[in-house]
CSV table of C-alpha atoms in Angstrom, one decimal:
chain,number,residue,atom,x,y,z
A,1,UNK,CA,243.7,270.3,207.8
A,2,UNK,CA,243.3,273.3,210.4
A,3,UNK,CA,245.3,273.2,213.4
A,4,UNK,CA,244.0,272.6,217.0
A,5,UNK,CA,244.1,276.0,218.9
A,6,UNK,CA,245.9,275.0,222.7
A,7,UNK,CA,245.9,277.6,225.0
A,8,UNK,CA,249.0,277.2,227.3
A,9,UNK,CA,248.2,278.9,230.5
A,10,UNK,CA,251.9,278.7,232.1
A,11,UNK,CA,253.5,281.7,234.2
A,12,UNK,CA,257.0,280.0,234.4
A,13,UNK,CA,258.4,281.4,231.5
A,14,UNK,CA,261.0,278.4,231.7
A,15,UNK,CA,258.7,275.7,231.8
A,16,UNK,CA,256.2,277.6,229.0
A,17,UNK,CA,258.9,278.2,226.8
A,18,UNK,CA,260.1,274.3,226.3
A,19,UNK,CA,256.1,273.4,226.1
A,20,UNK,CA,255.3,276.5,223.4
A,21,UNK,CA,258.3,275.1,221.4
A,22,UNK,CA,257.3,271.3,221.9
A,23,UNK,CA,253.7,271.7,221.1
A,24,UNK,CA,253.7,274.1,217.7
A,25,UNK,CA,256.3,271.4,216.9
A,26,UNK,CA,253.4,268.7,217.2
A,27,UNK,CA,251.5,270.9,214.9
A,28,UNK,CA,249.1,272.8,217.5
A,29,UNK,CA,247.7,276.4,217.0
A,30,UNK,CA,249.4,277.4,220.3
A,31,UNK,CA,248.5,280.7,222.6
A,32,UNK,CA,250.7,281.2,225.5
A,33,UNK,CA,249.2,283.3,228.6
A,34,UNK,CA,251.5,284.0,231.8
A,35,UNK,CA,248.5,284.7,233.9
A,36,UNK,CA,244.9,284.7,235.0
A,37,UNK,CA,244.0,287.9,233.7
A,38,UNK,CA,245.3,287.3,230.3
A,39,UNK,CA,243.8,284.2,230.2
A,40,UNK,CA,240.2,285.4,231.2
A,41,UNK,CA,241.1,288.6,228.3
A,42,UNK,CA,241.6,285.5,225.8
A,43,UNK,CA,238.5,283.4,226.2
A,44,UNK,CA,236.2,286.3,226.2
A,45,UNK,CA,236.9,286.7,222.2
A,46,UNK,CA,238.6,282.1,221.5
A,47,UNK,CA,237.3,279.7,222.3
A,48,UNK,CA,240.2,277.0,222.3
A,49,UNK,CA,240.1,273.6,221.2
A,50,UNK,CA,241.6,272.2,224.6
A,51,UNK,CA,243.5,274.1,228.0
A,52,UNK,CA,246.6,273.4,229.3
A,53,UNK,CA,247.1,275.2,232.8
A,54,UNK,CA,249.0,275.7,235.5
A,55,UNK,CA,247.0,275.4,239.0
A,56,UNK,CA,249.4,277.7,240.6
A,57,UNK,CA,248.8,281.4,238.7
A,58,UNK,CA,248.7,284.9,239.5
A,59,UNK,CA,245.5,286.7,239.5
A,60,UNK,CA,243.5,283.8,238.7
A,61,UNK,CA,244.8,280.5,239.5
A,62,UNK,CA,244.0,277.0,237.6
A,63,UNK,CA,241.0,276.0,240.0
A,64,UNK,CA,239.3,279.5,239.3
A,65,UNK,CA,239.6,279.1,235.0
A,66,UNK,CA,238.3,275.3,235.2
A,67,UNK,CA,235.1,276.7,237.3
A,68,UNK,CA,235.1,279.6,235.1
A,69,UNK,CA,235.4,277.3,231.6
A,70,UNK,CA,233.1,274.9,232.9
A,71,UNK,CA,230.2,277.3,235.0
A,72,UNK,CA,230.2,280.7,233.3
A,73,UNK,CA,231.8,280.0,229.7
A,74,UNK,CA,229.5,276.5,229.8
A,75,UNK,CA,232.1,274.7,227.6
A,76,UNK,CA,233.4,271.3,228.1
A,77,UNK,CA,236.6,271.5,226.2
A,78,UNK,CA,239.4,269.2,228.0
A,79,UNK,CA,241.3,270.9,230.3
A,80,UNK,CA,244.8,269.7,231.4
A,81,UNK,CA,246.0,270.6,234.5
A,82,UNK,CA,249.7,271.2,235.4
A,83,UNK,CA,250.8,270.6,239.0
A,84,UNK,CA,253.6,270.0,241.2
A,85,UNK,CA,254.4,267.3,243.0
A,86,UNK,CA,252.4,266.8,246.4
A,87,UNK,CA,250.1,269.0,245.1
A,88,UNK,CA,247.7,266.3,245.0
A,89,UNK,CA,245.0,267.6,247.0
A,90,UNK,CA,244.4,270.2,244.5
A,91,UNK,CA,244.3,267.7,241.6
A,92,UNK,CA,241.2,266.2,243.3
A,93,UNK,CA,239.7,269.5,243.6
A,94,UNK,CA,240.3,270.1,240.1
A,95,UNK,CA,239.1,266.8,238.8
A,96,UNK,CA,236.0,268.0,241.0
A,97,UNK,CA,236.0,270.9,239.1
A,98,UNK,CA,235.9,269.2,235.4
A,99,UNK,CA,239.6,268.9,235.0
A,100,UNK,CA,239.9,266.1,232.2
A,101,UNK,CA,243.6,265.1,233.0
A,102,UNK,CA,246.7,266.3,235.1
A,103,UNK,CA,250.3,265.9,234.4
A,104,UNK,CA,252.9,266.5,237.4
A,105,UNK,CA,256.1,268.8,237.0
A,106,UNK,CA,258.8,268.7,235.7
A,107,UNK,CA,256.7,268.2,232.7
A,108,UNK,CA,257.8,265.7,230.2
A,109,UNK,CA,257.1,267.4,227.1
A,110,UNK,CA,256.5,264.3,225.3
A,111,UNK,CA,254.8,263.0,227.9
A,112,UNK,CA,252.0,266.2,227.6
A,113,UNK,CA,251.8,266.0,223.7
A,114,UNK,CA,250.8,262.3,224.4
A,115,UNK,CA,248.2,263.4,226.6
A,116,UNK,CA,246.3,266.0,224.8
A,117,UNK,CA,246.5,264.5,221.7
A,118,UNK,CA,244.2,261.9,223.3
A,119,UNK,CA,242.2,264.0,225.1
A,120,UNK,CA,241.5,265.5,221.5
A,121,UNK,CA,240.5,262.0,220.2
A,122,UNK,CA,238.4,261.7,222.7
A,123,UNK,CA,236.2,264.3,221.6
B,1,UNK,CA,278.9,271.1,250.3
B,2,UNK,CA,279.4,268.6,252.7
B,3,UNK,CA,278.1,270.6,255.8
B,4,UNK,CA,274.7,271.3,253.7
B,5,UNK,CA,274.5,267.6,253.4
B,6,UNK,CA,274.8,266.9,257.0
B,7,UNK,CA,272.1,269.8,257.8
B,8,UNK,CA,270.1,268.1,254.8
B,9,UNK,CA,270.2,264.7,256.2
B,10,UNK,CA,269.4,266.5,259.8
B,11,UNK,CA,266.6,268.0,258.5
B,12,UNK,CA,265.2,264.3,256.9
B,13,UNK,CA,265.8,262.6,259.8
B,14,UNK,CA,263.8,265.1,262.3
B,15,UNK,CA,260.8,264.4,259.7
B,16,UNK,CA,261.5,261.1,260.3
B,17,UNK,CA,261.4,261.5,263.7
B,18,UNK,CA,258.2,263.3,263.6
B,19,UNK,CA,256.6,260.2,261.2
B,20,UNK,CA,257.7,258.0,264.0
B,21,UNK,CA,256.3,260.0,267.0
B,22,UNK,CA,253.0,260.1,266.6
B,23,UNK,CA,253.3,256.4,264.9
B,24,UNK,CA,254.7,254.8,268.4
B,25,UNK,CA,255.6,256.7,271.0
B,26,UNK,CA,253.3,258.8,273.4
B,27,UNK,CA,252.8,262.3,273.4
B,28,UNK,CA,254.9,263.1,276.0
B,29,UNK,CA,257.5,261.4,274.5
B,30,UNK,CA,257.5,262.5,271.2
B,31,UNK,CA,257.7,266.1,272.5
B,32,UNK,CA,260.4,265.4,274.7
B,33,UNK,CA,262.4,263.8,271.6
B,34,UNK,CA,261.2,266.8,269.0
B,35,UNK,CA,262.4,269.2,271.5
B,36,UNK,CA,266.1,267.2,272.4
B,37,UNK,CA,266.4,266.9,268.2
B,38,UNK,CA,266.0,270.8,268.3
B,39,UNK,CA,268.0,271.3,270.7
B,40,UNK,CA,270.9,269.3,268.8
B,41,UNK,CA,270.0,271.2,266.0
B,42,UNK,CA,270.1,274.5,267.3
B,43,UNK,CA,273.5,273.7,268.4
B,44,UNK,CA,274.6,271.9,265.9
B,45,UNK,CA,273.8,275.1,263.4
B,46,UNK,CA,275.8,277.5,266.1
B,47,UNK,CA,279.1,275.6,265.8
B,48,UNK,CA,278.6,275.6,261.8
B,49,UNK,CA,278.6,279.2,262.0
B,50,UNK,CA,280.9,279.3,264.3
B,51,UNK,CA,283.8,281.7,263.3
B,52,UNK,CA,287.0,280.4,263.5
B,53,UNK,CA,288.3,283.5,265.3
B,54,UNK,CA,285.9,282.3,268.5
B,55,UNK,CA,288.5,279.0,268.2
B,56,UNK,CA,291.5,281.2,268.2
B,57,UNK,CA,290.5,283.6,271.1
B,58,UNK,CA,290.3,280.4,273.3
B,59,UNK,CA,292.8,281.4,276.6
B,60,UNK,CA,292.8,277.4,277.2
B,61,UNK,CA,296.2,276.5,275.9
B,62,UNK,CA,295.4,272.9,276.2
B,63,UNK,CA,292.3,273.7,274.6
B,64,UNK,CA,293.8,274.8,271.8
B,65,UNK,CA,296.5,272.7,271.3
B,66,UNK,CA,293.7,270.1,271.2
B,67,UNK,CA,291.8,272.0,268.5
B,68,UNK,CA,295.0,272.8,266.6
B,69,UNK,CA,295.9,268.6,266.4
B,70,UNK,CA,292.5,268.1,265.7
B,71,UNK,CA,291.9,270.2,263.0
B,72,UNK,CA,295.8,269.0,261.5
B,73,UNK,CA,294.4,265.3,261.3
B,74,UNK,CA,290.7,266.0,260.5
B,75,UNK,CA,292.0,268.3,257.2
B,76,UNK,CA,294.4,265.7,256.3
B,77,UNK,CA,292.1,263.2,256.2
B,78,UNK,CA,289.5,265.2,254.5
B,79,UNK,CA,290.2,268.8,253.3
B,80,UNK,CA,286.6,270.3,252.7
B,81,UNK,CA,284.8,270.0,255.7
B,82,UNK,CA,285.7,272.5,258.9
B,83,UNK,CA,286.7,271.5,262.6
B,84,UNK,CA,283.3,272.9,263.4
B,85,UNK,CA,281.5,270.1,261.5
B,86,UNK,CA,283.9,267.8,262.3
B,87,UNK,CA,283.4,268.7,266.5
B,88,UNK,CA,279.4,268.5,265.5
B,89,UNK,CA,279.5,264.8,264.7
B,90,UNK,CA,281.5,263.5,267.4
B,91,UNK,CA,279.1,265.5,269.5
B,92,UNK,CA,276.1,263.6,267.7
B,93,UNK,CA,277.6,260.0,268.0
B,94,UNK,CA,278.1,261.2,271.7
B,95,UNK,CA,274.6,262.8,272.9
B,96,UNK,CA,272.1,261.3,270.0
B,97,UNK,CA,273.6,257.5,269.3
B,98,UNK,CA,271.5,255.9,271.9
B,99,UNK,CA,268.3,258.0,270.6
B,100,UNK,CA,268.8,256.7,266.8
B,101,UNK,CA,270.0,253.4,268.2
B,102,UNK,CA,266.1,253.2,269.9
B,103,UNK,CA,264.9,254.8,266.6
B,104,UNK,CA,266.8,252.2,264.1
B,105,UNK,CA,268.2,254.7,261.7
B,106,UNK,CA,271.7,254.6,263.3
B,107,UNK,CA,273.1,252.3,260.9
B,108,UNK,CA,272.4,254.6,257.6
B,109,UNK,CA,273.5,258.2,259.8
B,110,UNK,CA,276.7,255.7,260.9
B,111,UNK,CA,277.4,254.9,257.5
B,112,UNK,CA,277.3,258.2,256.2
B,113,UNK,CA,279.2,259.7,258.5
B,114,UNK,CA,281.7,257.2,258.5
B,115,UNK,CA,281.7,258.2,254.4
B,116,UNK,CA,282.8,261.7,256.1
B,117,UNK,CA,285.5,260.7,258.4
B,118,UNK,CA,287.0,259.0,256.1
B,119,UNK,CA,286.7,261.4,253.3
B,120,UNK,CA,285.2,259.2,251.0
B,121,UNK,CA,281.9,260.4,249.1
B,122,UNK,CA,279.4,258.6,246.9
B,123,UNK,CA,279.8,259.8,243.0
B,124,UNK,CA,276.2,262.0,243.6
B,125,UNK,CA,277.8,263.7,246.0
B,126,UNK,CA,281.1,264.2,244.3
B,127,UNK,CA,279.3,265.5,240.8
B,128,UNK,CA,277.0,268.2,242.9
B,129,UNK,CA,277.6,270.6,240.2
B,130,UNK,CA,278.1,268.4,237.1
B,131,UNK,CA,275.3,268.9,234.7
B,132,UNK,CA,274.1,267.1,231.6
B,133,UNK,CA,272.8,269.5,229.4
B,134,UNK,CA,272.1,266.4,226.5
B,135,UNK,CA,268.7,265.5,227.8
B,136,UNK,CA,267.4,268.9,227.9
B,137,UNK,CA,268.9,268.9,224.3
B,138,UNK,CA,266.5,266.1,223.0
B,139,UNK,CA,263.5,267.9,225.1
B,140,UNK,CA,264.6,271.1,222.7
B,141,UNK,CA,264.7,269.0,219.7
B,142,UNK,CA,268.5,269.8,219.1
B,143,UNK,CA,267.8,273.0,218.6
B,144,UNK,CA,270.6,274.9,220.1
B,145,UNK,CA,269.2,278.2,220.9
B,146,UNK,CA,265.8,277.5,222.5
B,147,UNK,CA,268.5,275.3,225.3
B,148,UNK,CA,270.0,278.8,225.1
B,149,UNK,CA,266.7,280.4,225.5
B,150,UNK,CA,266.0,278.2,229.0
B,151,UNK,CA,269.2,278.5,230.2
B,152,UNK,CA,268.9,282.5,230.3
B,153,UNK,CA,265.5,282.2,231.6
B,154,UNK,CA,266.9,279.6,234.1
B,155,UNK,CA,269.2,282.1,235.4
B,156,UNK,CA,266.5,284.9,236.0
B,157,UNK,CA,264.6,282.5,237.7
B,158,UNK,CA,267.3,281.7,240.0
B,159,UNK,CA,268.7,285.6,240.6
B,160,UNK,CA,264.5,286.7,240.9
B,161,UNK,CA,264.0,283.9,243.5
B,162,UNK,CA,266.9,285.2,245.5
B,163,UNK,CA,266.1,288.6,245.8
B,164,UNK,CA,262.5,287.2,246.7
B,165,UNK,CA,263.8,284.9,249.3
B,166,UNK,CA,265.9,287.6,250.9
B,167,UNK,CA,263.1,289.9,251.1
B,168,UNK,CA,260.6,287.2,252.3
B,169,UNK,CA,263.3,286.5,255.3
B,170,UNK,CA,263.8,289.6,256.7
B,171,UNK,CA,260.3,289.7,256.7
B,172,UNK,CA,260.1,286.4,257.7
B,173,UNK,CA,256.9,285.5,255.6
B,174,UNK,CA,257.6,281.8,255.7
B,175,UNK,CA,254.7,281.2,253.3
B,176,UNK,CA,256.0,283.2,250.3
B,177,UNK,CA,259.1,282.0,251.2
B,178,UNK,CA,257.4,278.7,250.5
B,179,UNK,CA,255.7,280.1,247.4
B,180,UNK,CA,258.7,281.4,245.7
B,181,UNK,CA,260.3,278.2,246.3
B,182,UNK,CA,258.1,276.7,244.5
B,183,UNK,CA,257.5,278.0,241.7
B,184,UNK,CA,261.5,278.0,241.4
B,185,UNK,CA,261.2,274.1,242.1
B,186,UNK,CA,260.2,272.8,239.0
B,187,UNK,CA,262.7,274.9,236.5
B,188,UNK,CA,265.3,274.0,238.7
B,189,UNK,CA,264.0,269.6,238.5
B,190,UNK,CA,263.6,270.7,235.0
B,191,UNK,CA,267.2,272.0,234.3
B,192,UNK,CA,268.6,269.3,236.2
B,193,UNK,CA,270.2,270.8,238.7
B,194,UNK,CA,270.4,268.8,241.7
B,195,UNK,CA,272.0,270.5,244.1
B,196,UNK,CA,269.6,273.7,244.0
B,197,UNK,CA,266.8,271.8,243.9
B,198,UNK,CA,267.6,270.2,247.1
B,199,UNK,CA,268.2,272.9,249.0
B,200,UNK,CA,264.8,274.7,247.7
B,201,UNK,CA,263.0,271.2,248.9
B,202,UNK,CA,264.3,271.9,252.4
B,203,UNK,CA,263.5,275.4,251.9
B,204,UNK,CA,259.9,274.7,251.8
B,205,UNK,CA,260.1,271.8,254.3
B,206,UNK,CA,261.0,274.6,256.8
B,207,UNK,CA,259.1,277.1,255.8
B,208,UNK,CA,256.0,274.5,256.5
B,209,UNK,CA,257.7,272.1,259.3
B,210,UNK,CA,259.8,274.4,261.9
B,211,UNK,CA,259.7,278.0,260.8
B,212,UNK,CA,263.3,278.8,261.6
B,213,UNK,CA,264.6,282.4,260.3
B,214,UNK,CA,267.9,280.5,261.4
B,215,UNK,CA,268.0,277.7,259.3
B,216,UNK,CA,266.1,279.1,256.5
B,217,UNK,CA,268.9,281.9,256.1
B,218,UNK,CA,271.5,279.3,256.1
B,219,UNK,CA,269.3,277.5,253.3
B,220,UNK,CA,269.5,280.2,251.4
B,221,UNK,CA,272.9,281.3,251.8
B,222,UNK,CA,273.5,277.8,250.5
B,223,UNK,CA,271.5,278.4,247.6
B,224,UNK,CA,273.4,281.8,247.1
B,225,UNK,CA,277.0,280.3,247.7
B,226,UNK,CA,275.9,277.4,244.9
B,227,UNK,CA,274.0,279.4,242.3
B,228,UNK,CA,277.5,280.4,241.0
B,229,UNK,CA,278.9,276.8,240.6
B,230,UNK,CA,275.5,275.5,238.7
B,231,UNK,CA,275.7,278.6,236.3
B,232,UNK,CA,279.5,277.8,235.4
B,233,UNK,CA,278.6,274.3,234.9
B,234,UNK,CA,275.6,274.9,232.7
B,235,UNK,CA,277.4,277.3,230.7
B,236,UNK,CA,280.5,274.8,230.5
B,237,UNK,CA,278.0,272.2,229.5
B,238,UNK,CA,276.7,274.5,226.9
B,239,UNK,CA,280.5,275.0,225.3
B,240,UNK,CA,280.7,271.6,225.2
B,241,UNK,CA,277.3,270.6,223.5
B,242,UNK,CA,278.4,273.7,221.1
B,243,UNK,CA,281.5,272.4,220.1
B,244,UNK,CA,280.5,268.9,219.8
């Protein structure tokens, strides 16, 4: 059985580190990107099987690569969006956008593997 | 430590105060109240910085044979916290009693305060720098040296955010203040460490509520003066998950 290629889009190297570890070990194909740029260089040649994203990002932030996944890339793979706490305004925004689901930091990693392995289902 | 706390608790309850200004009171008296809690504030963050030199150049001999019993029984009964801090709270029970009184929030400032007098502390408090590195364990899987792996890049999260925080002050560009802050936020929630993360949550409460290079620099220099503390603990808490 092939694996399902995650794209981690994460530019706290703490935070990215722990979910990298915790997600190969749940048997994902997983690509880690630090920032917008990287992540923009990625998706022009993979097309993951699901997103999991920071909204806060340098160069291009979480907002910008859901409108970008969703608009210009015209793919409606899940996206999972990572944010802090009181950042609640820009969930709604990114639900708005085509976010599928959030998760608040800290980030439980059990807690993410739960949701995008149903996000996966879904599909 | 316990200085920080009473700035921390200062700096809840003038959000609280703001909740309940424009919930029940009229303009003109919410501003009058915002501006007497900053003034206390103001004041309250002069004596803690308050050398003790200024104390000892005092030509008032009664003066300072007042300060000198004072500050004889005060450290007796508690050790760690300074006459300046001490002098601070009588002056809040003094000018701002009858204020929290009105507001209803004396009883929980009375009982902690009363936890200072008396030296006594609540556990929390007491275990600031104590950190349980087992939980982050099971989030690694046991494996021993990715925890090692997020410990280093804990650190150079921490030393990066101070250099950026300095920078951002002298500058004082409260909103990357506020950035850098949080970004920190969540490895710090993440790691467990308490007592940094509080101090970064008031960090970005001021950089958003009051904009005071004042306080902001004594946030910091907080976060500076603990940083230490939380690194020995983390790598005492790593010798001890090594050896068990």
């Amino acid at each position: 059985m092939t694996k399902k290629r995650l794209l981690l889009a994460e530019d706290d190297e703490l935070l990215a580190s722990l979910l990298n570890f915790r997600l190969k070990k749940g048997g994902y194909d997983v690509s880690h990107r630090a920032n917008g740029k990287e992540v923009k260089e990625y998706l022009a040649g993979t097309m993951p099987d699901i997103i999991v994203s920071d909204i806060m990002m340098p160069y291009f932030s979480g907002m910008e690569l859901i409108a970008y996944v969703r608009k210009e890339l015209n793919s409606q793979i899940p996206i999972i969006i990572i944010s802090s706490a009181g950042n609640e305004e820009n969930v709604l925004n990114a639900f708005e956008l085509g976010a599928n689901d959030f998760i608040s930091k800290p980030v439980s990693p059990s807690e993410l593997l739960v949701r995008v392995a149903r996000e996966l289902n879904k599909n | 430590m316990k200085t920080k706390n009473l700035l921390f608790q200062l700096s809840d309850l003038e959000s609280h105060l703001n909740n309940f200004s424009s919930e029940k009171l009229t303009t003109d008296e919410a501003f009058h109240l915002k501006i007497s809690f900053q003034h206390f504030k103001k004041n309250l963050l002069e004596m803690v910085f308050l050398s003790r030199e200024s104390n000892n150049d005092s030509s008032n001999d009664s003066q300072e044979k007042k300060s000198i019993a004072r500050t004889n029984e005060f450290e007796t009964a508690y050790p760690e916290i300074d006459l300046q801090t001490y002098e601070a709270i009588v002056e809040h029970h003094k000018s701002y009693g009858n204020v929290l009184k009105d507001l209803e929030i004396d009883a929980a400032m009375d009982e902690k305060d009363f936890l200072i007098f008396k030296g006594k502390t609540n556990d929390k408090q007491n275990s600031d720098t104590q950190i349980d590195l087992s939980i982050i364990l099971e989030e690694c899987m046991g494996e021993m040296g990715l925890l090692r792996e997020l410990i280093t890049l804990f650190i150079g999260n921490a030393l990066e955010f101070m250099g950026a925080a300095k920078i951002h002050l002298q500058s004082e560009d409260f909103e990357q203040l506020d950035f850098a802050a949080h970004k920190i936020k969540a490895g710090l929630a993440m790691m467990r460490t308490d007592g940094l993360h509080d101090i970064v949550v008031q960090i970005q409460k001021g950089c958003k509520i009051d904009q005071d290079p004042k306080h902001l620099e004594f946030l910091c220099k907080c976060f500076n003066e603990e940083f230490p503390k939380v690194k020995k603990s983390l790598d005492s808490a790593y010798v001890e998950l090594t050896n068990n």
